[in-house]
Amino acid sequence: MSANNAFHIAVLAGDGIGPEVMAPALEVLRKIETKSALSFRFTEAPAGANNYLATGKSMPDSTIKLCEEADAILLGACGLPSVRYPDNTEIAPQIELRFIFDLYAGVRPARLIPGVPSPIVGADKRGIDLVVIRESTEGLFASMGKGVVTHDDARETMVITRKTSERLFEFSFRLAERRKARGKPGALACVDKANVFKAFAFFRGIFDEIARKHPDVKTDRLYVDACSAMLVKRPWDFDVMVMENMFGDIVSDITASLIGGLGMAPSADVGDKYAVFQPCHGTAPDIMGQGKANPTGMILSAAMMLDWLADKHGVESAAEAGERIERAVDQIYAGGLKPIEFGGSNGTADITKAVLAAL
């Protein structure tokens, strides 16, 4: 584990464009080493669909042991549409890691970077800077691999527990408080369907209990359908939102689409002891090996990792390094860099080179 400013990072590059976006993120972190007192030891390990094809397992035991011993885990995109378990579900070590290490808080920031197009009219002037916190171990995903299918019907079960919900809400309120200290609104909305389902009424009730412990955080309660409609009209009205697993899976894709798409979106899955950092996008096998992949989401996920390491280990220089990466990304997009998915000509190498130069 960590010693002062030295951190051991488990690197699981994954499938498809996963290795192609992981390499730039590691280059950026190596650049940070030369500009700070931080140092990193990267240990690469297999995970994903290709490993399943070769061995019959999504991850070997050695990969899980590495993740357990490392200070943080960097994960590239994993899974391939054509490679599936016998029950026809995709290979998804990113989901399996959440259960293995009890990573209950899925953090999905959505910040509109200067120069990046948004489909929302007025977003370039009003800005978008919000965070979706998705519970990542329960909800409907608790039924993963356990559903019952017969000739006549199929049934999955949603699970919401007090223990996990309390930890999730405490995490969410602390994040809102940290954002407020950094000049953000510091407001937190609970997003659910409490008007229809008892489980969500239970979820909201626990939120109300935890809210009383954090009187300085402005709170709101929204139904997920109304929240989704509001997001695509006035996303600048939102700060932090917390919700059940499946709702978070969907809403975080909506928010990513507001800031340029999944290629721009970083994420983290955080528990009490461990954390995984990966881009929100998939493995995109259709562009694999063509140099078209946008590494921005992966690079910003590495910046999130530095911020988490700073908070966990009290190393403020790591938080400063994460902010430097974010500023470098802002600078290159404001300067006119245009990835291929935005109709431009800048691919993986161009984006990587630009970020390194900005640092």
mmCIF file of C-alpha atoms in Angstrom, residues 17 27 33 65 70 77 88 146 153 159 174 176 197 208 212-213 240 259 264 285 309 313 324 337 353 356:
data_model
loop_
_atom_site.group_PDB
_atom_site.id
_atom_site.type_symbol
_atom_site.label_atom_id
_atom_site.label_comp_id
_atom_site.label_asym_id
_atom_site.label_seq_id
_atom_site.Cartn_x
_atom_site.Cartn_y
_atom_site.Cartn_z
ATOM 1 C CA ILE A 17 -10.352 0.332 -27.156
ATOM 2 C CA GLU A 27 1.464 8.637 -19.964
ATOM 3 C CA GLU A 33 5.512 12.273 -11.745
ATOM 4 C CA LYS A 65 -5.436 -10.225 -5.414
ATOM 5 C CA ALA A 70 -3.044 -1.868 -4.724
ATOM 6 C CA ALA A 77 -13.457 -0.534 -20.971
ATOM 7 C CA ASN A 88 -26.340 -14.561 -22.697
ATOM 8 C CA LYS A 146 -29.908 -14.709 -10.153
ATOM 9 C CA ASP A 153 -42.157 -15.222 -17.579
ATOM 10 C CA VAL A 159 -32.796 -5.094 -3.242
ATOM 11 C CA ARG A 174 -19.886 14.546 2.170
ATOM 12 C CA ALA A 176 -21.921 17.831 -1.647
ATOM 13 C CA PHE A 197 -42.680 1.423 -5.079
ATOM 14 C CA ASP A 208 -34.460 12.043 5.020
ATOM 15 C CA ARG A 212 -31.106 15.795 9.248
ATOM 16 C CA LYS A 213 -27.433 15.212 10.119
ATOM 17 C CA VAL A 240 -25.338 16.313 -6.925
ATOM 18 C CA ILE A 259 -21.391 17.112 -22.108
ATOM 19 C CA MET A 264 -15.795 12.695 -22.355
ATOM 20 C CA PRO A 285 -14.868 -2.751 -31.190
ATOM 21 C CA LEU A 309 -6.034 9.206 -3.164
ATOM 22 C CA HIS A 313 -4.277 9.403 2.376
ATOM 23 C CA ARG A 324 -3.824 20.183 -13.144
ATOM 24 C CA LEU A 337 -9.041 20.485 -30.400
ATOM 25 C CA LYS A 353 0.004 14.785 -27.213
ATOM 26 C CA LEU A 356 0.907 16.192 -22.266
#
